[in-house]
Each structure stands twice: as C-alpha cells, then as structure tokens.
Coordinates of C-alpha atoms and ligand atoms in Angstrom, one line a residue:
X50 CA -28.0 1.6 -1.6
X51 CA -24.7 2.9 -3.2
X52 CA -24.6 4.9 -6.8
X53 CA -21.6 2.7 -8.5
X54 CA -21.7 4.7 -11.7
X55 CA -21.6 7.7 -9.6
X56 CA -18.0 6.0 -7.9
X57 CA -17.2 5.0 -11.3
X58 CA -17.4 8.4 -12.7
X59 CA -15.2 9.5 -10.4
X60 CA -13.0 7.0 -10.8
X61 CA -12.5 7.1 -14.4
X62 CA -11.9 11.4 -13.3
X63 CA -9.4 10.0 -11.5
X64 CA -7.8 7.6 -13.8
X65 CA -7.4 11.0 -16.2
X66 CA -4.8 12.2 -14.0
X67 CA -1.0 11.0 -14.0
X68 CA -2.6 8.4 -17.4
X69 CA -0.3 6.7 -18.8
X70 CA -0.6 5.3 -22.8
X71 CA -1.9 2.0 -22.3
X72 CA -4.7 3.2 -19.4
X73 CA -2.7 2.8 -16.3
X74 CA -1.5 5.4 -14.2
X75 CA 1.8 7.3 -12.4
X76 CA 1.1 9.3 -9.9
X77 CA 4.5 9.0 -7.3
X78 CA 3.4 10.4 -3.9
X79 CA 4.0 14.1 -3.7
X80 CA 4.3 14.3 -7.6
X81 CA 2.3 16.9 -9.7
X82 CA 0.0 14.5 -9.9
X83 CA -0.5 13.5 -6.4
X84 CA -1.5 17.1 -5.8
X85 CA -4.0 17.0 -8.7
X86 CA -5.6 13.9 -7.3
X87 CA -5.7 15.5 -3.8
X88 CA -6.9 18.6 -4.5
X89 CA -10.0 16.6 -6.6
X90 CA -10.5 14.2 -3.4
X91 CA -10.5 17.2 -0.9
X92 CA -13.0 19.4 -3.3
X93 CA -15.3 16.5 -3.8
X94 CA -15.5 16.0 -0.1
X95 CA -15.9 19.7 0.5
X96 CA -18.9 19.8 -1.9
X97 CA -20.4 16.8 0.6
X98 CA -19.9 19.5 3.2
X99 CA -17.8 17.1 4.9
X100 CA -14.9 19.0 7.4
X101 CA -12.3 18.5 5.6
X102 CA -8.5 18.7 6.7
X103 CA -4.7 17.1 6.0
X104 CA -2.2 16.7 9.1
X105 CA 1.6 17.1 9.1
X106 CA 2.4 14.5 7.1
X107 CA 0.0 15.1 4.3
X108 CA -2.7 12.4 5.1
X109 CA -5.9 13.7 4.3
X110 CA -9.3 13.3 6.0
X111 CA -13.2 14.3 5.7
X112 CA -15.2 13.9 8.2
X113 CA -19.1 13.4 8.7
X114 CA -20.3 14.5 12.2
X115 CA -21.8 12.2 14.0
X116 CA -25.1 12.2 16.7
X117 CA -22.4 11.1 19.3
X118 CA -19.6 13.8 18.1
X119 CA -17.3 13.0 21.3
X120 CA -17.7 8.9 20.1
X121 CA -14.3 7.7 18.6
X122 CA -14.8 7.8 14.8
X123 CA -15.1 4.5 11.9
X124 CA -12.0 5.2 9.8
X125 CA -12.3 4.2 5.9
X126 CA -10.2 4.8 3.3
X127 CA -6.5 3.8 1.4
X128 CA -4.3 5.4 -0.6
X129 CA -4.1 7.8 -4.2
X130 CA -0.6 7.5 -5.1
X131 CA 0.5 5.0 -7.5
X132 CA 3.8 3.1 -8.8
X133 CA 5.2 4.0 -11.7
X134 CA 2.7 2.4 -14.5
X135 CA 0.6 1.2 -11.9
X136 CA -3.3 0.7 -12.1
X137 CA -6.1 2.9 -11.9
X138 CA -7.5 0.6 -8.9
X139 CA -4.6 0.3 -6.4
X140 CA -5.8 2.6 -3.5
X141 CA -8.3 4.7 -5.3
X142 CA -10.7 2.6 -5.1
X143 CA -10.8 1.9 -1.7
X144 CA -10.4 6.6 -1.4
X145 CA -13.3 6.6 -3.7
X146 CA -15.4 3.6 -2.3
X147 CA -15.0 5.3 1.0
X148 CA -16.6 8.7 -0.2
X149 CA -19.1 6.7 -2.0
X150 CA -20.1 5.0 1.1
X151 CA -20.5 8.3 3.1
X152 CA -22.1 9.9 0.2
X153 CA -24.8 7.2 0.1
X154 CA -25.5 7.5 3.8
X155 CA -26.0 11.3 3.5
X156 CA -28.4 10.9 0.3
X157 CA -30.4 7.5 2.3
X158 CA -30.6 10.4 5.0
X159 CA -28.9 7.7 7.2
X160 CA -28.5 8.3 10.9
X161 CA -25.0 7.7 12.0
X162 CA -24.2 7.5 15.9
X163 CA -20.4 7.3 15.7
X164 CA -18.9 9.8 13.6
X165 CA -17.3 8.3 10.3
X166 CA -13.8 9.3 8.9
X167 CA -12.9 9.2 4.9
X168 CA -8.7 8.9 5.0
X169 CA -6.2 8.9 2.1
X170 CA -3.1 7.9 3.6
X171 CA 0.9 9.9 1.9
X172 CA 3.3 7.4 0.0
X173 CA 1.8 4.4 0.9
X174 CA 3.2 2.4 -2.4
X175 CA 7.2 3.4 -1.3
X176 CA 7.8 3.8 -4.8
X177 CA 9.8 7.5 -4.7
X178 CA 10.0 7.5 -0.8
X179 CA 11.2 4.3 0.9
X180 CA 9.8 2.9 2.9
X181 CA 5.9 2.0 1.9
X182 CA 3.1 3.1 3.9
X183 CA 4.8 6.1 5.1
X184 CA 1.9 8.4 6.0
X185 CA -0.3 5.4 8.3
X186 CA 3.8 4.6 9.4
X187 CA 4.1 8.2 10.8
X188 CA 0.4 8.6 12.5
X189 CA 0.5 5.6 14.2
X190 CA 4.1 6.4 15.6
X191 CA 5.6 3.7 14.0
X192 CA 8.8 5.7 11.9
X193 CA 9.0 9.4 13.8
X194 CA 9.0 12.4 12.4
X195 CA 12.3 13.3 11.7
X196 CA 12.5 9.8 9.8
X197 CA 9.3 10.5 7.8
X198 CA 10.6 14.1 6.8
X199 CA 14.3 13.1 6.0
X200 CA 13.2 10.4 3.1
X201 CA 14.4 11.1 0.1
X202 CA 13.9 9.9 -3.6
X203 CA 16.2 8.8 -6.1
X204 CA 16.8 12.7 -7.1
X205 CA 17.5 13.7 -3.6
X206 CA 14.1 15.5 -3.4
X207 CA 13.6 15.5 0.6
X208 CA 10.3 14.6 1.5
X209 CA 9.1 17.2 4.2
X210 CA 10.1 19.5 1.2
X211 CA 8.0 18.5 -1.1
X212 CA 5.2 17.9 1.1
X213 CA 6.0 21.7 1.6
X214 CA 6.4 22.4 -2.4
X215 CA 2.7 20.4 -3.0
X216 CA 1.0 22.8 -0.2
X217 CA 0.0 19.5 2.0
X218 CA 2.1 19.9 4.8
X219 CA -0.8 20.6 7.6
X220 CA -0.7 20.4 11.2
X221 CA 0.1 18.2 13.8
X222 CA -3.3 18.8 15.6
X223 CA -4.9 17.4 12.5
X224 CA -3.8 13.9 12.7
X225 CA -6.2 11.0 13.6
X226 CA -6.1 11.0 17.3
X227 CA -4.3 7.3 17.9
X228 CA -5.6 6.7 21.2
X229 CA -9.2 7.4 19.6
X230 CA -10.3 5.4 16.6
X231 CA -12.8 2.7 16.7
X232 CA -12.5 1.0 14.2
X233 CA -10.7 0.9 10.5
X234 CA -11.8 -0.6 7.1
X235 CA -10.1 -0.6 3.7
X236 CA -11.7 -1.5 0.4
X237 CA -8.9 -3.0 -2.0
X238 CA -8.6 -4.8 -5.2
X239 CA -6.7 -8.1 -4.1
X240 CA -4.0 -7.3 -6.5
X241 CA -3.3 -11.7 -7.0
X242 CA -5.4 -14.9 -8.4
X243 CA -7.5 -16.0 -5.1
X244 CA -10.8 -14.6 -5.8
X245 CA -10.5 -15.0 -9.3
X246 CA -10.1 -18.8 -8.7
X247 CA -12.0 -19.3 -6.4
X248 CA -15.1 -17.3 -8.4
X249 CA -15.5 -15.4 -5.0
X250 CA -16.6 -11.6 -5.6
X251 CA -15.6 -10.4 -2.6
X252 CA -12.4 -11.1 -0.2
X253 CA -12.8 -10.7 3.5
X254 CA -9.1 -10.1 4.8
X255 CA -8.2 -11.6 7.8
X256 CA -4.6 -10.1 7.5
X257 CA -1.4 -9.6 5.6
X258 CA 1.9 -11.4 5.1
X259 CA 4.8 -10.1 6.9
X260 CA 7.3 -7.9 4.5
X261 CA 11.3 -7.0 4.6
X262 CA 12.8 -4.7 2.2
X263 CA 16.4 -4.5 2.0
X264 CA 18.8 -3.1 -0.2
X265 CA 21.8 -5.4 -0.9
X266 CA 25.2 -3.9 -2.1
X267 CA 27.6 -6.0 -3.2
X268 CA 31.7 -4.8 -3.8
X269 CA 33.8 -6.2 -6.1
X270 CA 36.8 -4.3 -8.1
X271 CA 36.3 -1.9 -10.6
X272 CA 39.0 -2.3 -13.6
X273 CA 39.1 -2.0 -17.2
X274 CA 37.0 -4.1 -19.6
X275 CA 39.4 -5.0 -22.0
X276 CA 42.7 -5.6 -20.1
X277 CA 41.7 -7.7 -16.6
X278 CA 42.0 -11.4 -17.3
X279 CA 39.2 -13.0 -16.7
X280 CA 40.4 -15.0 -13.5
X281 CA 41.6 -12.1 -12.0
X282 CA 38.5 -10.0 -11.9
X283 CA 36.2 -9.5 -8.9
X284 CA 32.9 -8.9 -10.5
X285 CA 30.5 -7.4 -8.4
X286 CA 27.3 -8.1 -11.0
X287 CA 28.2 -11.2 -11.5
X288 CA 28.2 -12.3 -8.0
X289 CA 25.2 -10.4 -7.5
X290 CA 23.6 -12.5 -10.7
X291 CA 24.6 -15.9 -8.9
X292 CA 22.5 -14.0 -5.5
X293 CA 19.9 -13.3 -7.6
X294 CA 19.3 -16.4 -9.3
X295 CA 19.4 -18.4 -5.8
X296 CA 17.2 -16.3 -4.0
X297 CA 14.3 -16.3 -7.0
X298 CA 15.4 -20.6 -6.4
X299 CA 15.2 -20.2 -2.7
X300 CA 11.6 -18.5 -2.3
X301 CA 10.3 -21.3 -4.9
X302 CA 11.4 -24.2 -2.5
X303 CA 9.5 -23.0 0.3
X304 CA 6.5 -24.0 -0.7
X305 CA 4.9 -22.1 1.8
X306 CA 3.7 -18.4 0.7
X307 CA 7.3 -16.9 0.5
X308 CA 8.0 -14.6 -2.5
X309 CA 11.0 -12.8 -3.1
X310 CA 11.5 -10.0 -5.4
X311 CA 14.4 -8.3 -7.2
X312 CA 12.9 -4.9 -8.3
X313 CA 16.2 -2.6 -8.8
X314 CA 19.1 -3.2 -9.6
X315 CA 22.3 -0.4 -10.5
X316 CA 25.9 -1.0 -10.9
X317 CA 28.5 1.0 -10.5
X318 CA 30.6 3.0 -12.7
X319 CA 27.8 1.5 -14.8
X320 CA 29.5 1.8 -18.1
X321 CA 30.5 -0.7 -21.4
X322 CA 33.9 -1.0 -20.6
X323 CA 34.2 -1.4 -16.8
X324 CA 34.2 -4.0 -14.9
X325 CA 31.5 -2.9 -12.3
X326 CA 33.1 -2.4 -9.1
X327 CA 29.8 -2.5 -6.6
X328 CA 26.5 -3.8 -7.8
X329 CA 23.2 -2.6 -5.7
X330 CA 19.7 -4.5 -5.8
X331 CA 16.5 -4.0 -3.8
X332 CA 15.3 -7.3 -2.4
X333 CA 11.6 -7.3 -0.7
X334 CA 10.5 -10.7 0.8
X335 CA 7.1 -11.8 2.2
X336 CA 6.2 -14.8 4.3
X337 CA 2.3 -15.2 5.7
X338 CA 3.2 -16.6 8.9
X339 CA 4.1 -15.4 12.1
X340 CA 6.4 -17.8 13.5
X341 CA 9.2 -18.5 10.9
X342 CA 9.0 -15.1 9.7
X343 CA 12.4 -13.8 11.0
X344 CA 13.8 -17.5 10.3
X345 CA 12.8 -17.3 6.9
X346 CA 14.3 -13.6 6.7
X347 CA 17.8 -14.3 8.4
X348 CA 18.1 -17.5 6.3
X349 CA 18.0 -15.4 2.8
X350 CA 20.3 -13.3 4.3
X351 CA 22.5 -15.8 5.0
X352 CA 22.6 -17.4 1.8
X353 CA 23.6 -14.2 0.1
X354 CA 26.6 -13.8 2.2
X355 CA 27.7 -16.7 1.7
X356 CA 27.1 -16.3 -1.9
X357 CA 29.4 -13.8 -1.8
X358 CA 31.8 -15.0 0.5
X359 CA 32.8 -17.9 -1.6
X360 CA 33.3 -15.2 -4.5
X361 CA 35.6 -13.6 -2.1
X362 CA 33.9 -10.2 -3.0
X363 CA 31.9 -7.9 0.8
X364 CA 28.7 -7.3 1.0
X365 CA 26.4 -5.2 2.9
X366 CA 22.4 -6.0 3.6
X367 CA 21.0 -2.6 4.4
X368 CA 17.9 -2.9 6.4
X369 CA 14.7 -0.6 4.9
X370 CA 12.1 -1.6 6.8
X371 CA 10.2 -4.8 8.1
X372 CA 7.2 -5.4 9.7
X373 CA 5.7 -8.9 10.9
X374 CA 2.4 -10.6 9.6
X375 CA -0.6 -8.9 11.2
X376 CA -4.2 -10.3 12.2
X377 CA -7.4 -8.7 11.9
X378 CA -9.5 -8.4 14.1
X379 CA -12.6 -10.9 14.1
X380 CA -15.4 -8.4 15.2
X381 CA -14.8 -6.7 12.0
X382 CA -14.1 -9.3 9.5
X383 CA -17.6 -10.9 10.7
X384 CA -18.8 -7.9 10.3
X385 CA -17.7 -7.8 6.6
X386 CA -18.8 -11.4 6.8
X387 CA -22.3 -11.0 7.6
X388 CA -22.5 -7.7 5.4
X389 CA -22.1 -10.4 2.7
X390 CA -24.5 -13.1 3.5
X391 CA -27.2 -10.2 4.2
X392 CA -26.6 -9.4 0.3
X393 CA -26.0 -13.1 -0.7
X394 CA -22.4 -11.8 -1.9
X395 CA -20.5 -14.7 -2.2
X396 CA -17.0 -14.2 0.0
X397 CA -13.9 -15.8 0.4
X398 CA -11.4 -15.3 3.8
X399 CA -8.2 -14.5 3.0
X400 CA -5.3 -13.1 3.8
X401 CA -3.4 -10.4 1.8
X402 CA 0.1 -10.8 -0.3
X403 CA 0.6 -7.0 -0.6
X404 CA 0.9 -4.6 1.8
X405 CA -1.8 -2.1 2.9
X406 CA -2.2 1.2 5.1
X407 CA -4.5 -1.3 7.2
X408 CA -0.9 -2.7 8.0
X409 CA -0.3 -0.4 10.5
X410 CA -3.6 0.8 11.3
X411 CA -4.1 -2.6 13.0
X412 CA -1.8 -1.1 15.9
X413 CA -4.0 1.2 17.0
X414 CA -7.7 0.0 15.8
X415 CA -10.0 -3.0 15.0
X416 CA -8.8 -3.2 11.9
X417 CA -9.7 -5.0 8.2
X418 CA -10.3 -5.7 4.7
X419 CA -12.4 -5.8 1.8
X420 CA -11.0 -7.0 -1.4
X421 CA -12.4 -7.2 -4.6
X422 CA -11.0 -9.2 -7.5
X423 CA -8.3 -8.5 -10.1
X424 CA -8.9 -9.7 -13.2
X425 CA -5.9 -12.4 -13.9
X426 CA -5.1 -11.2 -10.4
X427 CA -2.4 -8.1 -12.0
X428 CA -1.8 -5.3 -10.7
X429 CA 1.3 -2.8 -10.1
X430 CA 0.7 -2.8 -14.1
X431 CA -0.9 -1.3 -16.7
X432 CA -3.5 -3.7 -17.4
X433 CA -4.8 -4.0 -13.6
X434 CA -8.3 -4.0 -14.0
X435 CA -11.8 -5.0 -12.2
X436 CA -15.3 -5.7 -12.9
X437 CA -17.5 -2.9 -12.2
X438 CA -20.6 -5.3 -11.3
X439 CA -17.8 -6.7 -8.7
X440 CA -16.7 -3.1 -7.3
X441 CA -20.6 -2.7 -6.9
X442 CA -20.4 -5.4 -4.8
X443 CA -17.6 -4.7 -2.8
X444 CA -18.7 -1.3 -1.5
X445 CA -22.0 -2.2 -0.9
X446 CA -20.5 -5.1 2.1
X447 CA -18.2 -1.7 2.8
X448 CA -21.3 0.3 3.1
X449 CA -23.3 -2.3 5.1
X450 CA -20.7 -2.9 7.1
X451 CA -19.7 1.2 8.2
X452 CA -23.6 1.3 8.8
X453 CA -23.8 -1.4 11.5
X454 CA -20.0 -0.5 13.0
X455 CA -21.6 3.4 13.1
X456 CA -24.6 2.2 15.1
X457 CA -22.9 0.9 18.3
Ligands
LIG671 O1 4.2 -3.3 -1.7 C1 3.1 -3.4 -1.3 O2 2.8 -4.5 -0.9 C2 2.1 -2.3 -1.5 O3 1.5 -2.4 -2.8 N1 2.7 -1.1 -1.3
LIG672 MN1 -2.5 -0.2 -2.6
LIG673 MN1 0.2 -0.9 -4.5

C-alpha cells in the first residue's frame, strides 16, 4: 500500500543535508539548512502537483483537493528542523511519512472525500528560538505574533528576520484555518525505551506529558580568584552546583514520570581567575499527569530558592514557557488502533515524554499519535536510529488510518 524504499530514499536525501560526522544531523530552524530541507520538501510536493504554500510564520503545507473541497481538511505532518547533533528521524519522518502516505493514495488512485493537508511545522525543537513548537504555537494562537517574530537566538539573530533572510516568510491568508481542521495526525519516532521493551512496533499516543522550561539565574559576587578568602566569597556556580545536584535528586524521588533536565549552563565573567558573579542554567521539567502538574512545578521552584537562600546569594526563575499534559482524542487513537489490528501490527498505548507539534494542535483538532520505536530508545543524538521494516509499519497504520478519517 505504501513504497517505504521510496520514503526511505527520501529520507536518506534528507539526512544528506545539515550531516553531521557520525550520521546525525543539525539543521537549527531557519538555518541554511532548514531552507535546503524546505525547499526539497516543497519541490517534492510540487512534482505531486499538490498546491503547495507557507503562511506567515514559515509553516509549510501541500495540499491534495479533495471530492468535498469546502470539507475541513485531515492535517498530517511534524517538523524538519533538528537540535544541534540531533537524528535524522526526529520530525522528518513523520514530514516524509506524511507525503508518502499522500503519494500512495494518488498512485492507488484512491478517492479521498475530505481534502488531506501535508504540514511541516517552524522551530518546533526550540533549540535556536525559545520556546519549542513555535510555528503550531503561533497558528493555533497560542504565543501572538509579535512574540513569535521578536524571538531571538543566542547571536541576537531576530526571528521574523530570518524567516525574512530564508525567503519563508508567507502570508497570513495562508495559515491553516483554526476554526477549520478535522482532524490532526503525527507520525513520530518515540524518541525513549517503551516500544522497544515492550517489543511493540508501533505506539498509539494517547497524549504528552506536561513541560516547563525556565531559565534560572543565580547572583552571587564577582571578585578576584586569587585574593577572596574562601569564607568570604559568594559563589554563584557553586550555589548553582548544590541547585543542580538537588533537582537531578529531586525528579528521581518522584517516582512518578518527572524528569528534570539541566541543558545550559553559562557563568559570568566566565573566566579562570574570577569568581563567577552570576551563574545562568536552563531547567526544563516534565510530569505526565494533570493534576500535580503545577504542584510538582512550584515545588522545584521552591527548592531552588531556598537553595539559594540559605547561601544567602538572589535568584531569579525566568519563566519560558509551560504548557499542561494534553489528551488525545479517542476517535482517532482508535482509529490508529484499529488501523493496526486490520494489519495485525502489534501496538502499544502510550503516552509521549517529548514534546510534539500535536501539543498544540490538540487545541484546535482531534488530535494524535503514531510512534514508531527508537532503537535503545535515543534520540536528540547522533546515533538515533529506527528499523526500516518498523517505519514500514508505522506509515502504513498512518496511511490506513488518513484513508478511513478522509472517508467521513
Ligand atoms: O523538547 C521536546 O520535547 C521536543 O523534542 N522539542
Ligand atoms: Mn520532534
Ligand atoms: Mn526533537
């Protein structure tokens, strides 16, 4: 029903650009590379003869008419930018298995009622512009406008301007239409162990953990290296080491699906022989469950401050962004559901550690998941990796699925 040499040729096209040495891939939204990956993704939909076109934040769609053209549209699709070293899975897949899917249903000569969207969503990994999912954010009217364009990167590269400088900054009458989609689906590798373990092939997402990113900036005194005693120095790393250490000891106690990250960490003046007057780290939590999520966030908080309260040093938590667990919604997971047990693909339902563009599509659409396993669950890595006889798998419950959710 699908061609998965024909997706994995394009994938491996893919994987060519923004390659790293040991196979994995950096491709930071609105990069160099971002554009090259675009501009391949909007020429291969082009040569479908799909209407192609990108709204005002960069998000790209194609679009295969439908016999009801008025009917809301079946959105599929993810992401093509990367973290730095990431995979040549995260997102892609779920871009490619979506064109794959409509590519298949033009060469079956498939007749589709409801007209069927491909979407790649801009800077969905908020690894240059923070926050993550930036592009799905902005369309479903969850950051505005002015927030979206003002981002900036560590280089203070704005991002409206370098939508401008990659030649994807489209038009406003080009984004979905919020009030009008039926129905959302994204492909993704599970990026963690479940599937693996549980010799599932495919994950049917029933929704994703809840997420806070802060940045945490802790202020000491700067002095000189060499002539501060040692009792009389306010050391903002060291403080910020104790944090760090308590909040890694924190999530592990929990015993109940929290994870906390430090990803970043800078000091300042940064140099051999100062004392390092203010330390800064990123800190990005998740907890799975609704109710104790914003318990669970306050009470890290908490314990930082006092951390550094009873060093006597400030601190501010700067809020990025946070956004609640999320549910699915049941017609469509059983939908992925019995896509599977019509091709005896044996499933697993799960929820979802990482964050996904589905996130916030779930505010305006039925929304879910299909995952497909990691191998050793990695990814954000080099070495993320998946079995293609799995990714065969996985798009054809994607492709099963779009054909009976394009029928009503
Ligand atoms: O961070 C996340 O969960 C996603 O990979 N952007
Ligand atoms: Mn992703
Ligand atoms: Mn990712």
């Amino acid at each position: 029903m699908i061609n998965v040499n024909r997706l994995k040729e394009r994938m491996l096209q893919m994987a060519e650009i923004g390659k790293t040495t040991n196979d994995g891939v950096t491709r930071l939204a609105l990069s160099n590379e971002d554009k090259q990956a675009r501009d391949l993704f909007m020429q291969w939909m082009e040569n479908l003869g799909l209407h192609v076109r990108y709204d005002d934040f960069g998000n790209i769609y194609g679009r295969l008419e439908g016999n009801d053209s008025d009917a809301p549209p079946l959105m599929i699709g993810s992401h093509l930018d990367s973290v730095p070293k990431g995979g040549r899975f995260d997102g892609v897949l779920g871009v490619l298995g979506a064109l794959e899917v409509v590519e298949s249903i033009l060469e079956n000569n498939i007749q589709n009622e409801r007209p069927i969207e491909i979407v790649s969503f801009t800077n969905e990994e908020g690894a240059r512009f923070t926050p993550q999912m930036l592009g799905s954010g902005a369309v479903t009217n969850l950051f505005s406008k002015d927030y979206t364009y003002s981002r900036t990167d560590k280089d203070g590269f704005i991002l409206k301007e370098e939508l401008q400088k990659i030649g994807y900054l489209g038009s406003q009458d080009n984004r979905l239409d919020q009030e009008n989609v039926a129905a959302f689906i994204e492909m993704h590798i599970e990026q963690g162990p479940v599937l693996e373990t549980n010799h599932k092939t495919v994950g049917i997402v029933e929704g994703i953990a809840g997420f806070s990113w802060m940045e945490v900036v802790i202020s000491g005194e700067a002095n000189h290296s060499g002539t501060t005693p040692m009792e009389l120095r306010r050391d903002s790393l060291v403080t910020a080491s104790s944090a760090i250490k308590a909040i890694h000891e924190w999530a592990r106690s929990k015993k109940d699906g929290t994870v906390a990250t430090v990803g970043e960490i800078n000091t300042e003046p940064g140099i051999m022989n100062a004392i390092p007057g203010t330390t800064s780290f990123t800190l990005d939590v998740r907890h799975p469950y609704k109710d104790g999520f914003t318990s669970c966030i306050n009470e890290i908080r908490e314990s930082i401050e006092d951390i550094v309260d009873e060093d006597s040093l400030t601190c501010n938590i700067n809020e990025i962004k946070t956004h609640p667990p999320v549910t699915f919604a049941e017609n469509i997971t059983s939908t992925l559901e019995e896509a599977s047990k019509k091709h005896d693909i044996p499933y697993h339902r799960m929820t979802s550690g990482a964050g996904h563009d589905a996130m916030y599509m779930n505010t305006i659409a039925d929304t879910a998941m299909v995952f497909v396993p990691s191998i050793s669950g990695k990814s954000h890595c080099e070495e993320e990796n998946t079995h293609w006889e799995d990714i065969e798998k996985g798009v054809t419950v994607l492709y099963e699925s779009v054909l009976r959710k394009s029928r009503e």
